[in-house]
Coordinates of C-alpha atoms and ligand atoms in Angstrom, one line a residue:
M1 CA 89.6 99.2 122.6
N2 CA 89.9 101.5 119.7
S3 CA 86.6 102.4 118.3
I4 CA 86.7 103.2 114.6
S5 CA 83.1 104.3 114.4
P6 CA 83.5 107.7 112.6
L7 CA 84.9 105.8 109.6
N8 CA 83.6 102.4 110.3
R9 CA 82.4 102.0 106.8
W10 CA 85.9 102.2 105.5
S11 CA 87.2 100.0 108.3
V12 CA 84.6 97.4 107.7
I13 CA 85.6 97.1 104.1
S14 CA 89.3 96.9 105.1
F15 CA 88.5 94.4 107.8
A16 CA 86.4 92.2 105.6
Y17 CA 89.0 92.5 102.9
G18 CA 91.9 91.8 105.1
S19 CA 90.6 89.0 107.1
G20 CA 89.0 87.1 104.2
H21 CA 86.4 85.2 106.0
T22 CA 84.0 88.0 106.6
A23 CA 84.2 89.2 103.0
P24 CA 81.1 88.8 100.9
A25 CA 81.4 86.2 98.1
F26 CA 81.9 88.7 95.4
L27 CA 85.0 90.1 97.2
K28 CA 86.4 86.6 97.6
A29 CA 85.9 85.9 94.0
S30 CA 88.3 88.6 93.0
T31 CA 91.9 87.8 92.6
I32 CA 93.6 89.8 95.3
I33 CA 97.3 90.1 95.0
P34 CA 99.0 89.4 98.3
H35 CA 100.7 92.7 98.5
T36 CA 97.5 94.6 98.3
L37 CA 95.9 92.3 100.8
S38 CA 98.5 92.8 103.3
H39 CA 98.6 96.5 102.6
V40 CA 94.9 96.8 103.3
S41 CA 94.9 94.6 106.4
S42 CA 97.9 96.4 107.8
R43 CA 96.3 99.8 107.5
L44 CA 93.3 98.8 109.6
N45 CA 94.0 100.7 112.8
I46 CA 95.8 103.7 111.6
F47 CA 94.4 107.0 110.6
S48 CA 91.1 107.8 109.0
R49 CA 92.6 109.4 105.9
H50 CA 94.6 106.2 105.4
H51 CA 91.4 104.1 105.6
L52 CA 90.1 106.4 103.0
Y53 CA 93.0 106.0 100.8
I54 CA 92.9 102.3 101.2
F55 CA 89.3 102.3 100.2
T56 CA 90.0 104.2 97.1
Q57 CA 92.7 101.6 96.3
F58 CA 90.3 98.9 97.1
C59 CA 87.7 100.4 94.7
E60 CA 90.5 100.7 92.2
L61 CA 91.2 97.0 92.5
L62 CA 87.5 96.1 92.2
W63 CA 87.4 98.3 89.2
N64 CA 90.3 96.6 87.6
E65 CA 88.9 93.2 88.5
S66 CA 85.9 94.2 86.3
L67 CA 83.5 93.8 89.2
F68 CA 82.0 97.1 88.0
D69 CA 81.8 96.0 84.5
S70 CA 78.1 96.2 84.2
H71 CA 78.1 99.7 85.6
R72 CA 80.9 101.0 83.5
S73 CA 80.1 103.6 81.0
S74 CA 80.9 102.8 77.4
S75 CA 82.2 106.3 77.0
A76 CA 85.9 106.3 78.0
C77 CA 85.9 109.9 79.1
A78 CA 83.2 109.1 81.7
V79 CA 85.6 106.8 83.6
P80 CA 87.5 109.0 85.9
T81 CA 91.2 108.5 86.3
P82 CA 92.4 106.8 89.6
V83 CA 93.6 110.1 90.9
R84 CA 90.3 111.8 90.2
R85 CA 88.5 108.9 91.9
S86 CA 90.7 109.4 95.0
Y87 CA 89.7 113.0 95.2
L88 CA 86.1 112.2 94.6
M89 CA 86.2 109.9 97.7
Y90 CA 87.7 112.7 99.7
A91 CA 85.0 115.0 98.5
W92 CA 82.4 112.6 99.4
L93 CA 83.8 112.0 102.9
Y94 CA 83.9 115.7 103.6
G95 CA 80.4 116.1 102.4
T96 CA 81.1 118.3 99.4
I97 CA 79.6 116.0 96.9
S98 CA 76.6 113.8 97.2
Q99 CA 76.2 110.1 97.3
T100 CA 74.3 110.1 94.1
Y101 CA 77.1 111.9 92.4
L102 CA 79.5 109.4 93.8
F103 CA 77.4 106.5 92.5
K104 CA 77.1 108.1 89.1
T105 CA 80.7 109.1 88.7
F106 CA 82.4 106.4 90.7
R107 CA 79.9 103.7 89.7
L108 CA 80.2 102.2 93.1
H109 CA 78.6 98.8 93.3
K110 CA 75.4 99.1 95.4
S111 CA 76.1 95.8 97.3
V112 CA 79.5 97.1 98.3
Y113 CA 77.9 100.2 99.6
S114 CA 75.2 98.5 101.5
F115 CA 77.6 96.1 103.1
M116 CA 79.7 99.1 104.1
M117 CA 76.8 100.9 105.7
S118 CA 75.2 97.9 107.4
T119 CA 78.1 96.7 109.6
T120 CA 79.8 98.3 112.5
V121 CA 83.0 96.9 114.0
T122 CA 85.0 97.8 117.0
T123 CA 88.5 96.5 117.0
T124 CA 91.6 96.6 119.1
V125 CA 94.8 97.8 117.6
T126 CA 96.4 94.6 116.3
P127 CA 100.0 94.6 115.1
T128 CA 100.6 93.6 111.5
H129 CA 102.0 90.1 111.3
Y130 CA 104.4 90.4 108.4
S131 CA 105.2 87.1 106.7
F132 CA 107.2 88.7 104.0
I133 CA 109.4 91.8 103.7
P134 CA 107.2 94.7 102.4
T135 CA 108.2 97.0 99.6
L136 CA 107.8 100.8 99.6
D137 CA 108.1 102.9 96.4
Y138 CA 110.2 105.9 97.3
T139 CA 108.7 108.0 94.5
Q140 CA 105.3 107.8 96.3
S141 CA 106.8 109.8 99.2
Q142 CA 107.6 112.6 96.7
R143 CA 104.0 112.9 95.5
P144 CA 102.1 115.1 98.0
G145 CA 98.5 113.9 98.6
P146 CA 97.0 110.5 99.1
E147 CA 99.9 108.7 97.7
R148 CA 102.4 110.3 100.1
D149 CA 99.9 109.7 103.0
A150 CA 99.7 106.1 102.1
F151 CA 103.5 105.8 101.9
L152 CA 103.8 107.3 105.4
A153 CA 101.1 105.1 106.8
S154 CA 102.8 102.0 105.4
L155 CA 106.2 103.2 106.6
R156 CA 104.9 103.7 110.2
D157 CA 103.4 100.2 110.2
I158 CA 106.7 98.7 108.9
L159 CA 108.8 100.7 111.4
I160 CA 106.8 99.5 114.3
N161 CA 105.9 96.0 113.2
I162 CA 108.8 94.6 111.2
G163 CA 111.7 97.1 111.0
F164 CA 112.7 95.9 107.5
L165 CA 111.6 96.9 104.0
Y166 CA 112.6 97.0 100.4
L167 CA 112.9 100.5 99.0
S168 CA 112.3 100.6 95.3
N169 CA 112.7 103.6 92.9
H170 CA 115.0 105.3 95.4
S171 CA 117.0 108.4 94.7
V172 CA 120.4 106.7 94.2
S173 CA 121.2 106.6 90.4
M174 CA 121.3 103.1 88.9
D175 CA 124.6 104.1 87.3
A176 CA 126.1 104.5 90.7
V177 CA 124.6 101.3 91.9
N178 CA 125.7 99.3 88.9
K179 CA 129.3 100.5 89.3
V180 CA 129.4 99.3 92.9
I181 CA 127.9 96.0 91.9
A182 CA 130.6 95.6 89.2
Y183 CA 133.5 96.7 91.5
A184 CA 132.6 94.5 94.4
P185 CA 133.9 91.2 92.9
K186 CA 136.8 93.1 91.2
F187 CA 138.1 94.3 94.6
F188 CA 138.0 90.9 96.2
E189 CA 139.7 89.3 93.2
L190 CA 142.8 91.6 93.7
R191 CA 146.0 89.9 94.8
Q192 CA 146.0 89.1 98.5
E193 CA 149.0 91.3 99.2
I194 CA 147.2 94.3 97.7
K195 CA 144.2 93.6 99.9
D196 CA 146.5 93.2 102.9
S197 CA 148.1 96.5 102.1
V198 CA 144.8 98.2 103.0
D199 CA 144.1 96.0 106.0
F200 CA 141.9 97.9 108.4
T201 CA 144.3 97.3 111.2
R202 CA 146.5 99.9 109.5
S203 CA 143.8 102.6 109.8
P204 CA 143.1 104.6 113.0
A205 CA 139.7 105.2 111.5
F206 CA 139.1 101.4 111.3
L207 CA 138.6 101.7 107.5
G208 CA 139.9 99.2 105.0
Y209 CA 140.1 95.5 104.3
F210 CA 139.0 92.9 106.8
N211 CA 139.8 89.2 106.3
V212 CA 138.7 87.5 109.4
G213 CA 135.9 85.4 110.8
G214 CA 134.9 84.8 114.4
Q215 CA 136.1 88.1 115.7
R216 CA 135.4 89.2 119.2
V217 CA 131.8 90.5 119.2
V218 CA 129.9 92.7 121.7
H219 CA 126.4 91.5 121.0
A220 CA 124.2 94.6 120.6
R221 CA 121.0 93.2 122.1
S222 CA 122.3 91.2 125.0
G223 CA 125.4 93.3 125.8
T224 CA 127.4 90.1 126.4
E225 CA 130.9 90.0 125.1
G226 CA 133.2 87.5 123.7
P227 CA 134.1 85.7 120.5
S228 CA 131.1 84.9 118.4
P229 CA 130.2 81.3 119.0
I230 CA 129.6 81.1 115.3
S231 CA 132.4 81.3 112.8
E232 CA 131.4 84.1 110.4
T233 CA 132.9 83.4 107.0
R234 CA 133.1 86.7 105.1
E235 CA 135.6 89.1 103.7
Q236 CA 134.9 92.8 103.7
F237 CA 136.2 96.2 102.7
T238 CA 134.9 99.2 104.8
F239 CA 135.0 102.6 103.2
A240 CA 133.7 106.1 103.6
A241 CA 134.2 109.5 102.0
D242 CA 137.4 110.9 103.5
R243 CA 137.0 113.2 106.4
D244 CA 139.4 115.8 107.5
P245 CA 141.1 114.5 110.6
K246 CA 141.8 118.2 111.5
L247 CA 138.1 118.4 112.4
A248 CA 138.9 116.3 115.4
D249 CA 141.8 118.6 116.5
G250 CA 141.5 119.6 120.1
C251 CA 138.7 117.0 120.6
P252 CA 138.7 114.1 123.0
E253 CA 140.3 110.9 121.9
W254 CA 137.0 109.3 120.8
A255 CA 136.4 112.0 118.3
K256 CA 139.5 110.8 116.3
Q257 CA 137.9 107.6 115.1
D258 CA 136.9 109.2 111.8
G259 CA 139.3 110.1 109.2
T260 CA 140.7 109.1 105.8
G261 CA 140.2 105.6 104.3
L262 CA 142.7 103.1 102.9
W263 CA 142.3 102.6 99.2
P264 CA 144.1 100.2 96.8
P265 CA 146.3 102.0 94.2
E266 CA 144.3 103.6 91.4
E267 CA 146.3 101.7 88.8
V268 CA 145.3 98.3 90.1
I269 CA 141.6 99.1 90.1
P270 CA 141.0 102.3 88.2
G271 CA 137.9 104.3 89.1
F272 CA 137.2 102.3 92.2
K273 CA 137.5 105.1 94.8
T274 CA 135.6 107.6 92.7
A275 CA 132.7 105.2 92.1
L276 CA 132.4 104.1 95.7
V277 CA 132.6 107.7 97.1
D278 CA 130.0 108.9 94.6
Y279 CA 127.7 106.0 95.7
Y280 CA 128.4 106.8 99.3
E281 CA 127.4 110.4 98.9
Q282 CA 124.2 109.6 97.2
V283 CA 123.1 107.0 99.8
E284 CA 124.1 109.4 102.5
N285 CA 121.7 112.0 101.1
L286 CA 119.0 109.4 100.9
S287 CA 119.6 108.4 104.5
Y288 CA 118.9 111.9 105.8
N289 CA 115.8 112.3 103.6
F290 CA 114.6 108.9 104.7
A291 CA 115.1 109.9 108.4
S292 CA 112.9 112.8 107.9
L293 CA 110.2 110.6 106.3
I294 CA 110.4 108.3 109.3
A295 CA 109.9 111.3 111.7
E296 CA 106.9 112.4 109.7
S297 CA 105.4 109.0 109.5
L298 CA 105.5 108.8 113.3
G299 CA 103.6 112.0 113.7
L300 CA 106.7 114.1 114.5
D301 CA 108.0 117.2 112.8
P302 CA 109.9 116.1 109.7
A303 CA 113.0 117.8 111.1
A304 CA 112.7 116.1 114.5
F305 CA 115.6 113.8 114.0
E306 CA 118.0 116.6 113.0
Q307 CA 119.0 116.9 116.6
W308 CA 120.8 113.5 116.2
F309 CA 123.0 114.6 113.3
D310 CA 125.7 117.2 113.0
K311 CA 124.5 120.3 111.1
D312 CA 127.8 120.2 109.3
R313 CA 127.3 116.9 107.6
K314 CA 131.0 116.7 106.9
K315 CA 131.5 116.0 110.6
M316 CA 129.5 112.7 110.2
Q317 CA 131.2 109.7 108.6
P318 CA 128.8 106.8 108.0
R319 CA 130.4 103.6 106.9
V320 CA 129.9 101.3 104.0
K321 CA 131.1 97.8 103.6
L322 CA 131.7 95.7 100.5
M323 CA 131.0 92.2 101.7
R324 CA 131.8 88.9 100.1
Y325 CA 130.3 85.7 101.4
P326 CA 132.0 82.6 100.0
P327 CA 130.4 79.2 100.4
P328 CA 131.2 77.7 103.9
T329 CA 134.5 75.9 104.2
D330 CA 132.6 73.0 105.9
P331 CA 129.0 73.0 104.7
S332 CA 128.2 70.3 107.3
N333 CA 129.0 72.7 110.2
P334 CA 125.9 74.7 111.0
K335 CA 128.1 77.0 113.2
E336 CA 129.9 78.3 110.2
T337 CA 127.8 81.0 108.6
G338 CA 127.8 84.4 107.0
I339 CA 126.7 86.6 109.9
D340 CA 125.1 85.4 113.1
S341 CA 121.8 86.9 114.2
H342 CA 122.3 90.5 115.3
E343 CA 120.9 94.0 115.2
D344 CA 122.7 96.9 113.6
R345 CA 123.9 99.5 116.0
G346 CA 123.5 102.7 113.9
F347 CA 120.5 104.7 112.8
L348 CA 119.5 103.2 109.5
T349 CA 121.1 100.6 107.2
F350 CA 120.7 100.7 103.4
L351 CA 121.7 97.4 102.1
L352 CA 122.5 96.8 98.4
Q353 CA 122.3 93.1 97.6
A354 CA 125.0 93.1 95.0
S355 CA 124.5 89.7 93.4
T356 CA 121.6 87.3 92.8
V357 CA 122.6 85.0 95.6
A358 CA 120.2 85.0 98.6
G359 CA 121.1 84.4 102.2
L360 CA 119.8 87.3 104.3
E361 CA 117.0 86.4 106.8
V362 CA 115.0 88.6 109.0
R363 CA 113.2 87.8 112.2
N364 CA 109.6 88.9 112.4
I365 CA 107.6 89.6 115.6
S366 CA 106.7 86.0 116.1
G367 CA 110.3 84.9 115.8
E368 CA 110.0 83.3 112.3
W369 CA 112.9 83.8 110.0
L370 CA 111.8 85.4 106.8
P371 CA 113.9 85.2 103.6
C372 CA 115.0 88.6 102.2
P373 CA 116.3 87.7 98.8
P374 CA 117.9 90.2 96.4
V375 CA 115.4 92.3 94.4
D376 CA 116.8 94.2 91.5
G377 CA 116.7 98.0 91.8
T378 CA 116.0 98.0 95.6
F379 CA 117.7 98.7 98.8
V380 CA 116.9 96.7 101.9
V381 CA 116.4 99.3 104.6
N382 CA 116.5 98.3 108.3
L383 CA 116.6 100.1 111.6
G384 CA 119.5 100.3 114.0
R385 CA 119.7 100.4 117.7
A386 CA 120.3 104.1 117.8
L387 CA 117.0 104.7 116.0
E388 CA 115.3 102.2 118.3
K389 CA 116.7 104.2 121.3
V390 CA 115.7 107.7 120.1
T391 CA 112.2 106.5 119.4
R392 CA 112.1 104.8 122.8
G393 CA 111.6 101.4 121.3
V394 CA 108.8 102.4 118.9
C395 CA 111.0 101.6 115.9
M396 CA 112.5 98.2 116.1
A397 CA 116.0 97.2 115.4
T398 CA 115.1 93.9 114.0
S399 CA 117.4 90.8 114.2
H400 CA 118.8 89.5 111.0
R401 CA 121.4 87.1 109.8
V402 CA 123.1 85.9 106.7
I403 CA 123.3 82.2 106.0
S404 CA 126.3 81.4 103.9
P405 CA 125.3 80.6 100.4
P406 CA 125.9 76.9 99.6
G407 CA 127.8 77.8 96.4
P408 CA 129.2 77.7 93.9
E409 CA 128.2 81.3 93.5
V410 CA 129.5 83.9 96.0
R411 CA 127.2 86.4 97.6
Y412 CA 128.1 90.1 97.6
S413 CA 126.3 92.8 99.6
V414 CA 127.0 96.4 100.3
P415 CA 125.5 97.7 103.6
F416 CA 125.5 101.5 104.2
F417 CA 125.3 102.3 107.9
S418 CA 124.1 105.7 108.9
N419 CA 124.7 106.8 112.4
V420 CA 124.1 109.6 114.9
S421 CA 126.5 112.4 115.6
M422 CA 129.3 111.6 118.1
Y423 CA 128.2 114.5 120.2
V424 CA 124.7 113.4 121.2
R425 CA 123.4 111.3 124.1
L426 CA 120.8 108.8 123.1
A427 CA 119.2 109.0 126.5
D428 CA 118.3 112.7 125.8
A429 CA 115.5 111.4 123.5
D430 CA 112.0 112.5 124.4
P431 CA 109.9 111.9 121.3
Q432 CA 106.3 113.3 121.4
F433 CA 104.5 110.7 119.4
P434 CA 100.7 110.9 119.0
E435 CA 98.6 108.5 120.9
E436 CA 98.1 106.2 117.9
V437 CA 101.7 105.6 117.6
W438 CA 102.1 104.6 121.2
D439 CA 99.0 102.3 120.8
M440 CA 100.6 100.6 117.9
Y441 CA 103.9 100.2 119.9
K442 CA 102.1 98.7 122.9
A443 CA 100.2 96.3 120.7
R444 CA 103.4 95.1 119.1
Q445 CA 105.1 94.7 122.4
Q446 CA 102.4 92.4 123.5
K447 CA 102.8 90.3 120.4
L448 CA 106.5 90.2 120.3
D449 CA 108.1 86.8 121.1
R450 CA 110.8 88.7 123.0
P451 CA 111.0 92.1 124.6
V452 CA 112.5 95.1 122.8
E453 CA 114.9 96.3 125.5
W454 CA 115.1 100.0 124.6
A455 CA 115.6 101.1 128.2
Y456 CA 118.6 103.4 128.5
S457 CA 121.8 102.1 130.0
N458 CA 124.7 104.2 131.3
I459 CA 126.3 103.9 127.9
D460 CA 123.4 105.9 126.4
K461 CA 123.9 108.6 128.9
Q462 CA 127.4 109.3 127.6
L463 CA 128.3 110.9 124.3
A464 CA 127.7 108.6 121.4
G465 CA 131.3 108.9 120.1
L466 CA 132.6 107.6 123.4
T467 CA 130.3 104.6 123.2
R468 CA 131.2 104.0 119.6
L469 CA 134.9 103.9 120.3
T470 CA 134.4 101.7 123.3
Y471 CA 132.7 99.1 121.1
K472 CA 135.5 99.4 118.6
V473 CA 138.2 98.9 121.2
K474 CA 136.3 95.9 122.7
N475 CA 135.9 94.3 119.3
H476 CA 139.4 95.1 118.1
P477 CA 141.6 95.2 121.3
E478 CA 144.8 95.1 119.3
M479 CA 143.8 98.3 117.5
G480 CA 142.7 99.9 120.7
M481 CA 146.1 99.3 122.2
Q482 CA 147.9 100.6 119.1
Y483 CA 145.9 103.8 118.3
H484 CA 144.1 104.7 121.5
P485 CA 146.4 103.5 124.3
V486 CA 145.1 105.8 127.0
F487 CA 141.5 105.0 126.1
F488 CA 142.3 101.4 125.9
K489 CA 143.5 101.4 129.6
E490 CA 140.1 102.8 130.6
V491 CA 138.2 100.1 128.7
F492 CA 140.5 97.2 129.8
P493 CA 142.0 98.4 133.2
S494 CA 143.3 94.9 133.9
G495 CA 145.0 94.4 130.6
P496 CA 144.0 93.0 127.2
P497 CA 141.2 90.4 127.0
P498 CA 142.1 86.8 126.0
K499 CA 143.5 86.5 122.5
V500 CA 140.7 86.1 119.9
F501 CA 140.7 83.5 117.3
K502 CA 140.9 84.2 113.7
V503 CA 139.6 82.2 110.8
K504 CA 141.1 83.0 107.4
V505 CA 138.6 83.1 104.6
V506 CA 139.3 80.4 102.1
A507 CA 138.7 81.5 98.5
A508 CA 135.9 79.6 96.8
Ligands
AKG601 O1 125.1 91.1 103.9 C1 124.0 91.3 104.3 O2 123.0 91.0 103.6 C2 123.7 91.8 105.6 C3 124.9 92.4 106.3 C4 124.6 92.8 107.7 O3 123.6 92.5 108.3 C5 125.5 93.7 108.4 O4 126.7 93.8 108.0 O5 125.2 94.2 109.5
FE2_602 FE1 123.3 93.8 109.9

């Protein structure tokens, strides 16, 4: 049981507002937008200052709904700005201004106030049941004060209870985003022999073009291996900013999996590499800033996750993929899809949905598949298994999948996968979360339709670079044999696994 008594007046309001049926009639009468409703109800069991902020938002809503009309002053200057009202609420809470002043200045409706004061609730921490993918406005995190606090509170709730969000107003320039959106179809329209000339099997760094479905897959959650039972119909081009392979000199074999990419000749697609690398660098910066917001939202030092990244960022090489999902070759075959249900393996994914075609679906805590359609100007951000591990399961690497679009339009997407340094061991994580965070985590675990198996395996006790190359070699044995023969023998001591099947993507 989590008593919310010190601030029960705020909680009561949130409670009434969130649950609907306990709200007084005048509250029900207001038109409440779903986002705000969920926002309020999801904040219920978090921190007092967040209750406070919600309350100010709530009053804001009532104000806008004209419920205070009869109390509004006719003089415009007597109506405080939203920001001033927030501060007034703080001031009242901390006892520096009186209730009378609040009534006069805030014009708080008496019936709201008496309802707040007359009810006490005790509640358990209940996880938020997300029935849609929530949106966070990145600029809110840049405005210190109640707005940033609310951003962090929402972020914490999302990290624990859904693991997926839309990020709007992010720091990546729209110019960079639009260039990538324009280049994605252009790349895939190149002649097949040009695409084949940058086939990823030619790259020791596993960068380049990938025209295959149903490849061998090591399923992140279950750890089982084998060809995907589902034929995944997509084409992709994996890229990164070039890294100096010399950085890996004198390092173990697994450290040599980063390097330079394969790019089509400049003259066949001018400006392609420059645009993609510029985009890459901007998203990379955002990914580190966002990691620090995540740490802060979970009650850790904002720099707490720095231990998982190389100080010299040039030693890190996140990956980005241009993805093209044509309509299925056989629409009646449910086993032919875009991407089967999976969790990402890295730290964070920033996904740009680069066309208007939907298809991405996300699994919530009750096991329902929620659509995650493209929303202009946003990234879809989701959490990977590395982040799940370093937070001991508090953050959830949520399952998601892509249903092949029925056509005729083709779906394009551009996921950016951030990752941890190759020189860390995930099992070294010992995050010191405050009690509230653990409470939220435990509450979610009880509601989850499946366990989050964050428990460390032997693979988390070894250096992350070694694990990463092991996965690559298991997924692409032919490449393992070619580029990492010694390592390959360690992974497959009794020889290569059975030949995997390949499905060529048929152009729409
Ligand atoms: O294309 C998408 O929308 C999702 C891609 C994805 O989940 C992945 O590549 O891991
Ligand atoms: Fe994914």
